[in-house]
Amino acid sequence: MFQTLRRINWRAFVRPWENLDWWLLGGVTALTMLGGIMIYSIQLKQETNDWIQHLGVGCIGLILVFLISWIRYDLLLRWRWGIYVAINIGLLLVKFIGTVELGARRWINIFGFHLQPSEFAKLGIIITLAALLHERPAHTLPAMFRAIAVVSLPWILIFLEPNLGTSLIFGAILLGMLYWANANPGWLVLMLSPVVAAILLNAAPSALKNINPTLEPVGVGLWGLWVIVMGFVAFRCLPWKKWGTIAVMVVNLISGILGNWLWSNILQEYQRKRVTMFINPDQDPMGGGYHLIQSRIAIGAGELTGRGITHGTQTQLSFIPEQHTDFIFAAVGEELGFLGCLAVLLTFLLICFRLLVIAQNARDDFGSLIAVGVFSMLVFQTVVNIGMTMNLSPVTGIPLPYLSYGKSALLMNFLAIGVVQAVANHRQRSRF
């Protein structure tokens, strides 16, 4: 038997994957395994097998990574519009045959498997944008507006589910890929400015009111200052100085007023609380601030080395709702302590660094933009989720990649890594 094993040409067997980024693959595998362990610990006293499903989907995802990385990624250039149409059809189907859970219609039940089209739409829009910006880089305003228009349709469908968290991820993907495609940074600031104006006129006064009612007018003042600053930015970077400045200031003024209508009529009450409650969660300790307070207690209780797997009081007594999904980092903090949290953060840092290495060494702009799109998606989700559990950002319902339970999200994240590994596997030999 051993002689037979020695005769096998193992080098020929692994040659199709010899250029894979094994550090990247090892990082996502380690996080997935840790996620399975933490989900098991969180649900130890519950009759559920979510941890088995998590690891099972992870195994399927690893197999798909090897299969996808073997295929030439530039074939996706031919399918970009087919992919774009498919993700929008999936999002439209949610409106008609989707199932409602937790107050939102986001899932489609397919033979008992709850598929979330908005998760797969993230990878689809990365591929579509990469193809568009590969053909026409964003160093001109028409090319940038073309990319924004392509993202707008799926973004609107996701926002109306309602799914505020995933719609924010689309914005992060768009900004990251436009920047990598040579868009003027000033244009990107102006593109984001209407959203900031709406927040400053609506969310900021509400948040400041939670701290001290006398601070509420400060939000309106910040909105006015922002409009003036954006006018200056427009004057410096737009080709048409006078009319561009006027148009930008008018758009920001209108955005603030329109944001008031969206804030009052579109966003649900729980969504408005999520946006403002992190400023002062103690004002509603048994309502909107409950998640944040309990998460903060759990992370602090872990101290340096943690209380040990299955030994966290906050975790085992289920003080934190949805702990196996959105707030899984709180369980890591309590049961593995500061050192465990640091290890998770360093692993995410390794993954992000390897994504940038692949983007830099890619054979063409299409592959480079795919890697940057995945990088932008993972960075935004990680920062927002961990900031949320540590009471540093609003509660948005964004899961922690590879750790949080969610079959659609986990499978999509592995598919994204598979496409990036295809970029790495077919790259030219070069150094970062």
GROMACS .gro file of C-alpha atoms in nm:
model
  432
    1MET     CA    1   0.000   0.000   0.000
    2PHE     CA    2   0.280   0.243   0.093
    3GLN     CA    3   0.465   0.159  -0.227
    4THR     CA    4   0.150   0.240  -0.425
    5LEU     CA    5   0.120   0.576  -0.249
    6ARG     CA    6   0.483   0.655  -0.328
    7ARG     CA    7   0.427   0.581  -0.697
    8ILE     CA    8   0.143   0.834  -0.725
    9ASN     CA    9   0.257   1.155  -0.886
   10TRP     CA   10   0.120   1.388  -0.620
   11ARG     CA   11   0.281   1.687  -0.790
   12ALA     CA   12   0.074   1.626  -1.102
   13PHE     CA   13  -0.236   1.586  -0.886
   14VAL     CA   14  -0.201   1.924  -0.715
   15ARG     CA   15  -0.065   2.109  -1.023
   16PRO     CA   16  -0.408   2.252  -1.121
   17TRP     CA   17  -0.411   2.429  -0.783
   18GLU     CA   18  -0.042   2.504  -0.735
   19ASN     CA   19  -0.095   2.882  -0.750
   20LEU     CA   20  -0.374   2.894  -0.493
   21ASP     CA   21  -0.330   3.134  -0.204
   22TRP     CA   22  -0.312   2.881   0.079
   23TRP     CA   23  -0.290   3.151   0.347
   24LEU     CA   24  -0.623   3.290   0.231
   25LEU     CA   25  -0.783   2.947   0.221
   26GLY     CA   26  -0.641   2.859   0.562
   27GLY     CA   27  -0.775   3.180   0.715
   28VAL     CA   28  -1.135   3.133   0.600
   29THR     CA   29  -1.125   2.763   0.695
   30ALA     CA   30  -1.003   2.843   1.047
   31LEU     CA   31  -1.275   3.104   1.098
   32THR     CA   32  -1.543   2.864   0.972
   33MET     CA   33  -1.428   2.592   1.212
   34LEU     CA   34  -1.424   2.840   1.500
   35GLY     CA   35  -1.774   2.951   1.401
   36GLY     CA   36  -1.896   2.592   1.425
   37ILE     CA   37  -1.740   2.555   1.772
   38MET     CA   38  -1.893   2.880   1.896
   39ILE     CA   39  -2.238   2.796   1.758
   40TYR     CA   40  -2.217   2.457   1.934
   41SER     CA   41  -2.126   2.631   2.260
   42ILE     CA   42  -2.401   2.892   2.226
   43GLN     CA   43  -2.671   2.631   2.158
   44LEU     CA   44  -2.540   2.367   2.398
   45LYS     CA   45  -2.866   2.359   2.596
   46GLN     CA   46  -3.088   2.381   2.292
   47GLU     CA   47  -3.217   2.096   2.078
   48THR     CA   48  -3.066   2.214   1.750
   49ASN     CA   49  -2.790   2.110   1.513
   50ASP     CA   50  -2.707   2.448   1.364
   51TRP     CA   51  -2.337   2.391   1.428
   52ILE     CA   52  -2.346   2.074   1.215
   53GLN     CA   53  -2.521   2.262   0.934
   54HIS     CA   54  -2.264   2.542   0.961
   55LEU     CA   55  -1.971   2.302   0.928
   56GLY     CA   56  -2.151   2.104   0.657
   57VAL     CA   57  -2.204   2.414   0.444
   58GLY     CA   58  -1.841   2.504   0.512
   59CYS     CA   59  -1.727   2.167   0.374
   60ILE     CA   60  -1.945   2.214   0.065
   61GLY     CA   61  -1.799   2.563   0.030
   62LEU     CA   62  -1.441   2.430   0.041
   63ILE     CA   63  -1.518   2.180  -0.234
   64LEU     CA   64  -1.667   2.460  -0.443
   65VAL     CA   65  -1.356   2.673  -0.385
   66PHE     CA   66  -1.137   2.405  -0.542
   67LEU     CA   67  -1.378   2.352  -0.831
   68ILE     CA   68  -1.421   2.722  -0.908
   69SER     CA   69  -1.050   2.801  -0.875
   70TRP     CA   70  -0.973   2.539  -1.138
   71ILE     CA   71  -1.189   2.722  -1.396
   72ARG     CA   72  -1.063   3.029  -1.580
   73TYR     CA   73  -1.227   3.329  -1.415
   74ASP     CA   74  -1.226   3.538  -1.734
   75LEU     CA   75  -1.514   3.323  -1.861
   76LEU     CA   76  -1.731   3.529  -1.626
   77LEU     CA   77  -1.686   3.825  -1.861
   78ARG     CA   78  -1.921   3.653  -2.106
   79TRP     CA   79  -2.182   3.585  -1.840
   80ARG     CA   80  -2.182   3.923  -1.663
   81TRP     CA   81  -2.523   4.034  -1.787
   82GLY     CA   82  -2.672   3.688  -1.736
   83ILE     CA   83  -2.548   3.700  -1.376
   84TYR     CA   84  -2.689   4.051  -1.333
   85VAL     CA   85  -3.031   3.950  -1.467
   86ALA     CA   86  -3.032   3.638  -1.248
   87ILE     CA   87  -2.967   3.827  -0.923
   88ASN     CA   88  -3.240   4.079  -1.000
   89ILE     CA   89  -3.489   3.805  -1.084
   90GLY     CA   90  -3.404   3.639  -0.753
   91LEU     CA   91  -3.463   3.965  -0.566
   92LEU     CA   92  -3.795   4.016  -0.746
   93LEU     CA   93  -3.908   3.663  -0.658
   94VAL     CA   94  -3.860   3.749  -0.292
   95LYS     CA   95  -4.132   4.013  -0.328
   96PHE     CA   96  -4.382   3.755  -0.459
   97ILE     CA   97  -4.298   3.416  -0.307
   98GLY     CA   98  -4.061   3.509  -0.026
   99THR     CA   99  -4.118   3.404   0.334
  100VAL     CA  100  -4.139   3.656   0.616
  101GLU     CA  101  -3.913   3.613   0.919
  102LEU     CA  102  -3.822   3.868   1.186
  103GLY     CA  103  -4.043   4.128   1.021
  104ALA     CA  104  -3.875   4.116   0.679
  105ARG     CA  105  -3.935   3.928   0.353
  106ARG     CA  106  -3.585   3.812   0.254
  107TRP     CA  107  -3.591   3.435   0.201
  108ILE     CA  108  -3.720   3.190  -0.060
  109ASN     CA  109  -3.804   2.841   0.060
  110ILE     CA  110  -3.662   2.584  -0.186
  111PHE     CA  111  -3.724   2.225  -0.072
  112GLY     CA  112  -3.681   2.324   0.292
  113PHE     CA  113  -3.366   2.530   0.227
  114HIS     CA  114  -3.415   2.899   0.305
  115LEU     CA  115  -3.226   3.075   0.027
  116GLN     CA  116  -3.149   3.445   0.069
  117PRO     CA  117  -3.105   3.598  -0.278
  118SER     CA  118  -2.966   3.923  -0.140
  119GLU     CA  119  -2.655   3.735  -0.020
  120PHE     CA  120  -2.575   3.595  -0.363
  121ALA     CA  121  -2.655   3.933  -0.519
  122LYS     CA  122  -2.344   4.071  -0.346
  123LEU     CA  123  -2.115   3.838  -0.540
  124GLY     CA  124  -2.316   3.890  -0.858
  125ILE     CA  125  -2.281   4.267  -0.841
  126ILE     CA  126  -1.905   4.234  -0.775
  127ILE     CA  127  -1.864   4.030  -1.094
  128THR     CA  128  -2.084   4.266  -1.298
  129LEU     CA  129  -1.908   4.579  -1.174
  130ALA     CA  130  -1.566   4.423  -1.229
  131ALA     CA  131  -1.658   4.348  -1.591
  132LEU     CA  132  -1.792   4.699  -1.651
  133LEU     CA  133  -1.495   4.875  -1.493
  134HIS     CA  134  -1.256   4.640  -1.672
  135GLU     CA  135  -1.396   4.761  -2.004
  136ARG     CA  136  -1.425   5.127  -1.904
  137PRO     CA  137  -1.234   5.246  -1.594
  138ALA     CA  138  -1.401   5.504  -1.371
  139HIS     CA  139  -1.169   5.795  -1.446
  140THR     CA  140  -1.457   5.971  -1.627
  141LEU     CA  141  -1.790   6.078  -1.482
  142PRO     CA  142  -2.001   5.886  -1.742
  143ALA     CA  143  -1.821   5.562  -1.655
  144MET     CA  144  -1.879   5.621  -1.284
  145PHE     CA  145  -2.248   5.702  -1.336
  146ARG     CA  146  -2.281   5.385  -1.544
  147ALA     CA  147  -2.151   5.178  -1.252
  148ILE     CA  148  -2.384   5.355  -1.007
  149ALA     CA  149  -2.683   5.290  -1.236
  150VAL     CA  150  -2.604   4.918  -1.252
  151VAL     CA  151  -2.591   4.892  -0.873
  152SER     CA  152  -2.907   5.099  -0.819
  153LEU     CA  153  -3.166   4.838  -0.924
  154PRO     CA  154  -3.059   4.551  -0.691
  155TRP     CA  155  -2.985   4.806  -0.417
  156ILE     CA  156  -3.342   4.940  -0.429
  157LEU     CA  157  -3.492   4.589  -0.430
  158ILE     CA  158  -3.286   4.493  -0.125
  159PHE     CA  159  -3.358   4.817   0.060
  160LEU     CA  160  -3.734   4.764   0.014
  161GLU     CA  161  -3.731   4.409   0.161
  162PRO     CA  162  -3.640   4.586   0.403
  163ASN     CA  163  -3.274   4.490   0.444
  164LEU     CA  164  -3.078   4.798   0.548
  165GLY     CA  165  -2.760   4.608   0.637
  166THR     CA  166  -2.712   4.438   0.300
  167SER     CA  167  -2.795   4.759   0.113
  168LEU     CA  168  -2.510   4.929   0.301
  169ILE     CA  169  -2.275   4.651   0.192
  170PHE     CA  170  -2.361   4.727  -0.171
  171GLY     CA  171  -2.252   5.086  -0.113
  172ALA     CA  172  -1.920   4.971   0.036
  173ILE     CA  173  -1.858   4.739  -0.260
  174LEU     CA  174  -1.933   5.017  -0.508
  175LEU     CA  175  -1.704   5.269  -0.335
  176GLY     CA  176  -1.414   5.026  -0.304
  177MET     CA  177  -1.430   4.911  -0.664
  178LEU     CA  178  -1.470   5.263  -0.805
  179TYR     CA  179  -1.167   5.378  -0.608
  180TRP     CA  180  -0.961   5.086  -0.740
  181ALA     CA  181  -1.084   5.169  -1.092
  182ASN     CA  182  -0.922   5.516  -1.073
  183ALA     CA  183  -1.227   5.722  -0.982
  184ASN     CA  184  -1.147   6.068  -0.847
  185PRO     CA  185  -1.169   6.048  -0.462
  186GLY     CA  186  -1.355   6.381  -0.463
  187TRP     CA  187  -1.621   6.229  -0.687
  188LEU     CA  188  -1.664   5.944  -0.444
  189VAL     CA  189  -1.712   6.188  -0.156
  190LEU     CA  190  -1.973   6.377  -0.358
  191MET     CA  191  -2.146   6.051  -0.448
  192LEU     CA  192  -2.176   5.966  -0.079
  193SER     CA  193  -2.264   6.319   0.030
  194PRO     CA  194  -2.646   6.300  -0.014
  195VAL     CA  195  -2.660   6.000   0.220
  196VAL     CA  196  -2.451   6.183   0.480
  197ALA     CA  197  -2.670   6.493   0.443
  198ALA     CA  198  -2.984   6.287   0.508
  199ILE     CA  199  -2.825   6.127   0.815
  200LEU     CA  200  -2.707   6.459   0.956
  201LEU     CA  201  -3.052   6.616   0.926
  202ASN     CA  202  -3.247   6.318   1.061
  203ALA     CA  203  -3.049   6.048   1.240
  204ALA     CA  204  -2.793   6.284   1.397
  205PRO     CA  205  -3.051   6.505   1.579
  206SER     CA  206  -3.228   6.193   1.708
  207ALA     CA  207  -2.899   6.045   1.830
  208LEU     CA  208  -2.789   6.369   1.997
  209LYS     CA  209  -3.131   6.402   2.157
  210ASN     CA  210  -3.072   6.065   2.321
  211ILE     CA  211  -2.762   6.206   2.488
  212ASN     CA  212  -2.897   6.550   2.577
  213PRO     CA  213  -3.215   6.715   2.439
  214THR     CA  214  -3.036   7.050   2.418
  215LEU     CA  215  -2.795   6.904   2.158
  216GLU     CA  216  -3.068   6.831   1.902
  217PRO     CA  217  -3.021   7.159   1.705
  218VAL     CA  218  -2.652   7.070   1.659
  219GLY     CA  219  -2.752   6.807   1.401
  220VAL     CA  220  -2.921   7.070   1.184
  221GLY     CA  221  -2.610   7.287   1.209
  222LEU     CA  222  -2.389   6.998   1.102
  223TRP     CA  223  -2.615   6.944   0.803
  224GLY     CA  224  -2.577   7.307   0.694
  225LEU     CA  225  -2.199   7.292   0.739
  226TRP     CA  226  -2.185   6.970   0.536
  227VAL     CA  227  -2.373   7.131   0.245
  228ILE     CA  228  -2.118   7.417   0.237
  229VAL     CA  229  -1.819   7.181   0.254
  230MET     CA  230  -1.957   6.966  -0.029
  231GLY     CA  231  -2.001   7.278  -0.238
  232PHE     CA  232  -1.631   7.353  -0.190
  233VAL     CA  233  -1.534   6.994  -0.284
  234ALA     CA  234  -1.749   7.017  -0.598
  235PHE     CA  235  -1.583   7.343  -0.696
  236ARG     CA  236  -1.239   7.183  -0.666
  237CYS     CA  237  -1.295   6.852  -0.847
  238LEU     CA  238  -1.586   6.884  -1.092
  239PRO     CA  239  -1.518   6.996  -1.451
  240TRP     CA  240  -1.799   7.253  -1.445
  241LYS     CA  241  -1.712   7.470  -1.144
  242LYS     CA  242  -2.008   7.704  -1.108
  243TRP     CA  243  -2.300   7.484  -1.208
  244GLY     CA  244  -2.148   7.174  -1.051
  245THR     CA  245  -2.115   7.351  -0.716
  246ILE     CA  246  -2.473   7.475  -0.727
  247ALA     CA  247  -2.605   7.133  -0.830
  248VAL     CA  248  -2.420   6.953  -0.549
  249MET     CA  249  -2.543   7.195  -0.283
  250VAL     CA  250  -2.902   7.171  -0.408
  251VAL     CA  251  -2.885   6.789  -0.413
  252ASN     CA  252  -2.760   6.784  -0.054
  253LEU     CA  253  -3.034   7.023   0.056
  254ILE     CA  254  -3.301   6.811  -0.113
  255SER     CA  255  -3.147   6.490   0.025
  256GLY     CA  256  -3.187   6.616   0.379
  257ILE     CA  257  -3.554   6.695   0.322
  258LEU     CA  258  -3.616   6.368   0.135
  259GLY     CA  259  -3.433   6.182   0.410
  260ASN     CA  260  -3.686   6.317   0.658
  261TRP     CA  261  -3.965   6.147   0.463
  262LEU     CA  262  -3.766   5.821   0.435
  263TRP     CA  263  -3.679   5.832   0.805
  264SER     CA  264  -4.040   5.881   0.909
  265ASN     CA  265  -4.227   5.667   0.652
  266ILE     CA  266  -3.996   5.400   0.507
  267LEU     CA  267  -3.770   5.291   0.791
  268GLN     CA  268  -3.938   5.073   1.052
  269GLU     CA  269  -3.931   5.176   1.417
  270TYR     CA  270  -3.679   4.904   1.505
  271GLN     CA  271  -3.452   5.022   1.222
  272ARG     CA  272  -3.458   5.381   1.347
  273LYS     CA  273  -3.367   5.260   1.695
  274ARG     CA  274  -3.082   5.052   1.555
  275VAL     CA  275  -2.932   5.360   1.392
  276THR     CA  276  -2.941   5.583   1.702
  277MET     CA  277  -2.947   5.354   2.004
  278PHE     CA  278  -2.574   5.274   2.009
  279ILE     CA  279  -2.504   5.635   2.123
  280ASN     CA  280  -2.673   5.571   2.456
  281PRO     CA  281  -2.813   5.217   2.492
  282ASP     CA  282  -2.879   5.268   2.865
  283GLN     CA  283  -3.177   5.490   2.783
  284ASP     CA  284  -3.377   5.177   2.691
  285PRO     CA  285  -3.201   4.887   2.869
  286MET     CA  286  -3.490   4.641   2.823
  287GLY     CA  287  -3.575   4.744   2.467
  288GLY     CA  288  -3.361   4.879   2.187
  289GLY     CA  289  -3.045   4.897   2.398
  290TYR     CA  290  -3.072   4.544   2.540
  291HIS     CA  291  -2.858   4.374   2.273
  292LEU     CA  292  -2.581   4.630   2.302
  293ILE     CA  293  -2.566   4.629   2.682
  294GLN     CA  294  -2.559   4.250   2.711
  295SER     CA  295  -2.299   4.219   2.435
  296ARG     CA  296  -2.077   4.474   2.609
  297ILE     CA  297  -2.109   4.285   2.938
  298ALA     CA  298  -2.022   3.953   2.771
  299ILE     CA  299  -1.708   4.084   2.600
  300GLY     CA  300  -1.590   4.254   2.918
  301ALA     CA  301  -1.652   3.941   3.126
  302GLY     CA  302  -1.409   3.739   2.911
  303GLU     CA  303  -1.111   3.945   3.032
  304LEU     CA  304  -0.774   3.821   2.898
  305THR     CA  305  -0.818   3.448   2.835
  306GLY     CA  306  -1.196   3.402   2.854
  307ARG     CA  307  -1.412   3.176   3.064
  308GLY     CA  308  -1.367   2.876   2.837
  309ILE     CA  309  -1.582   2.712   2.571
  310THR     CA  310  -1.932   2.629   2.708
  311HIS     CA  311  -1.855   2.820   3.031
  312GLY     CA  312  -1.966   3.175   2.949
  313THR     CA  313  -2.255   3.287   3.168
  314GLN     CA  314  -2.397   3.543   2.925
  315THR     CA  315  -2.359   3.294   2.642
  316GLN     CA  316  -2.495   2.984   2.812
  317LEU     CA  317  -2.787   3.165   2.976
  318SER     CA  318  -2.890   3.322   2.643
  319PHE     CA  319  -2.884   3.681   2.764
  320ILE     CA  320  -2.798   3.801   2.413
  321PRO     CA  321  -3.065   3.742   2.145
  322GLU     CA  322  -2.948   3.616   1.803
  323GLN     CA  323  -2.608   3.536   1.951
  324HIS     CA  324  -2.529   3.259   1.702
  325THR     CA  325  -2.581   3.500   1.410
  326ASP     CA  326  -2.528   3.875   1.445
  327PHE     CA  327  -2.371   3.878   1.793
  328ILE     CA  328  -2.141   3.577   1.775
  329PHE     CA  329  -1.836   3.795   1.842
  330ALA     CA  330  -1.974   3.859   2.192
  331ALA     CA  331  -1.956   3.483   2.259
  332VAL     CA  332  -1.597   3.479   2.131
  333GLY     CA  333  -1.513   3.765   2.368
  334GLU     CA  334  -1.668   3.599   2.672
  335GLU     CA  335  -1.548   3.242   2.622
  336LEU     CA  336  -1.210   3.305   2.453
  337GLY     CA  337  -1.130   3.645   2.601
  338PHE     CA  338  -0.916   3.925   2.463
  339LEU     CA  339  -0.666   3.678   2.318
  340GLY     CA  340  -0.940   3.495   2.129
  341CYS     CA  341  -1.078   3.822   1.991
  342LEU     CA  342  -0.728   3.928   1.891
  343ALA     CA  343  -0.674   3.597   1.708
  344VAL     CA  344  -1.000   3.647   1.516
  345LEU     CA  345  -0.905   4.003   1.421
  346LEU     CA  346  -0.557   3.896   1.308
  347THR     CA  347  -0.710   3.620   1.096
  348PHE     CA  348  -0.940   3.870   0.928
  349LEU     CA  349  -0.638   4.097   0.877
  350LEU     CA  350  -0.452   3.809   0.710
  351ILE     CA  351  -0.749   3.739   0.480
  352CYS     CA  352  -0.777   4.105   0.379
  353PHE     CA  353  -0.403   4.134   0.318
  354ARG     CA  354  -0.400   3.826   0.096
  355LEU     CA  355  -0.696   3.965  -0.101
  356LEU     CA  356  -0.499   4.282  -0.169
  357VAL     CA  357  -0.196   4.077  -0.272
  358ILE     CA  358  -0.411   3.885  -0.521
  359ALA     CA  359  -0.560   4.212  -0.650
  360GLN     CA  360  -0.213   4.358  -0.701
  361ASN     CA  361  -0.077   4.049  -0.877
  362ALA     CA  362  -0.383   3.969  -1.089
  363ARG     CA  363  -0.334   3.909  -1.459
  364ASP     CA  364  -0.582   4.179  -1.563
  365ASP     CA  365  -0.806   4.453  -1.425
  366PHE     CA  366  -1.109   4.222  -1.421
  367GLY     CA  367  -0.946   3.981  -1.176
  368SER     CA  368  -0.799   4.264  -0.972
  369LEU     CA  369  -1.140   4.432  -0.937
  370ILE     CA  370  -1.304   4.105  -0.830
  371ALA     CA  371  -1.051   4.066  -0.549
  372VAL     CA  372  -1.101   4.428  -0.440
  373GLY     CA  373  -1.479   4.387  -0.446
  374VAL     CA  374  -1.459   4.084  -0.216
  375PHE     CA  375  -1.210   4.274   0.001
  376SER     CA  376  -1.449   4.571   0.034
  377MET     CA  377  -1.740   4.341   0.118
  378LEU     CA  378  -1.554   4.149   0.391
  379VAL     CA  379  -1.390   4.455   0.545
  380PHE     CA  380  -1.718   4.644   0.573
  381GLN     CA  381  -1.906   4.349   0.721
  382THR     CA  382  -1.630   4.272   0.970
  383VAL     CA  383  -1.584   4.631   1.089
  384VAL     CA  384  -1.956   4.700   1.124
  385ASN     CA  385  -2.037   4.369   1.296
  386ILE     CA  386  -1.753   4.384   1.548
  387GLY     CA  387  -1.816   4.755   1.608
  388MET     CA  388  -2.182   4.672   1.669
  389THR     CA  389  -2.107   4.407   1.932
  390MET     CA  390  -1.866   4.645   2.107
  391ASN     CA  391  -2.121   4.930   2.109
  392LEU     CA  392  -1.920   5.138   1.860
  393SER     CA  393  -2.165   5.134   1.568
  394PRO     CA  394  -2.541   5.092   1.512
  395VAL     CA  395  -2.706   4.750   1.513
  396THR     CA  396  -2.753   4.676   1.143
  397GLY     CA  397  -2.809   4.300   1.131
  398ILE     CA  398  -2.489   4.237   0.933
  399PRO     CA  399  -2.341   3.891   1.015
  400LEU     CA  400  -1.972   3.830   1.085
  401PRO     CA  401  -1.825   3.652   0.778
  402TYR     CA  402  -1.749   3.279   0.822
  403LEU     CA  403  -1.831   3.288   1.196
  404SER     CA  404  -2.201   3.376   1.209
  405TYR     CA  405  -2.462   3.111   1.138
  406GLY     CA  406  -2.638   3.159   0.807
  407LYS     CA  407  -2.623   2.903   0.529
  408SER     CA  408  -2.676   3.144   0.239
  409ALA     CA  409  -2.421   3.394   0.372
  410LEU     CA  410  -2.158   3.128   0.442
  411LEU     CA  411  -2.202   2.960   0.104
  412MET     CA  412  -2.182   3.296  -0.075
  413ASN     CA  413  -1.864   3.390   0.113
  414PHE     CA  414  -1.699   3.064   0.004
  415LEU     CA  415  -1.813   3.119  -0.356
  416ALA     CA  416  -1.652   3.464  -0.340
  417ILE     CA  417  -1.327   3.314  -0.214
  418GLY     CA  418  -1.348   3.053  -0.491
  419VAL     CA  419  -1.367   3.323  -0.759
  420VAL     CA  420  -1.078   3.512  -0.598
  421GLN     CA  421  -0.875   3.190  -0.582
  422ALA     CA  422  -0.940   3.146  -0.955
  423VAL     CA  423  -0.786   3.490  -1.004
  424ALA     CA  424  -0.486   3.383  -0.795
  425ASN     CA  425  -0.456   3.044  -0.960
  426HIS     CA  426  -0.442   3.191  -1.311
  427ARG     CA  427  -0.225   3.492  -1.237
  428GLN     CA  428   0.115   3.564  -1.378
  429ARG     CA  429   0.402   3.481  -1.147
  430SER     CA  430   0.494   3.808  -0.980
  431ARG     CA  431   0.551   3.954  -0.638
  432PHE     CA  432   0.348   4.202  -0.436
   0.00000   0.00000   0.00000
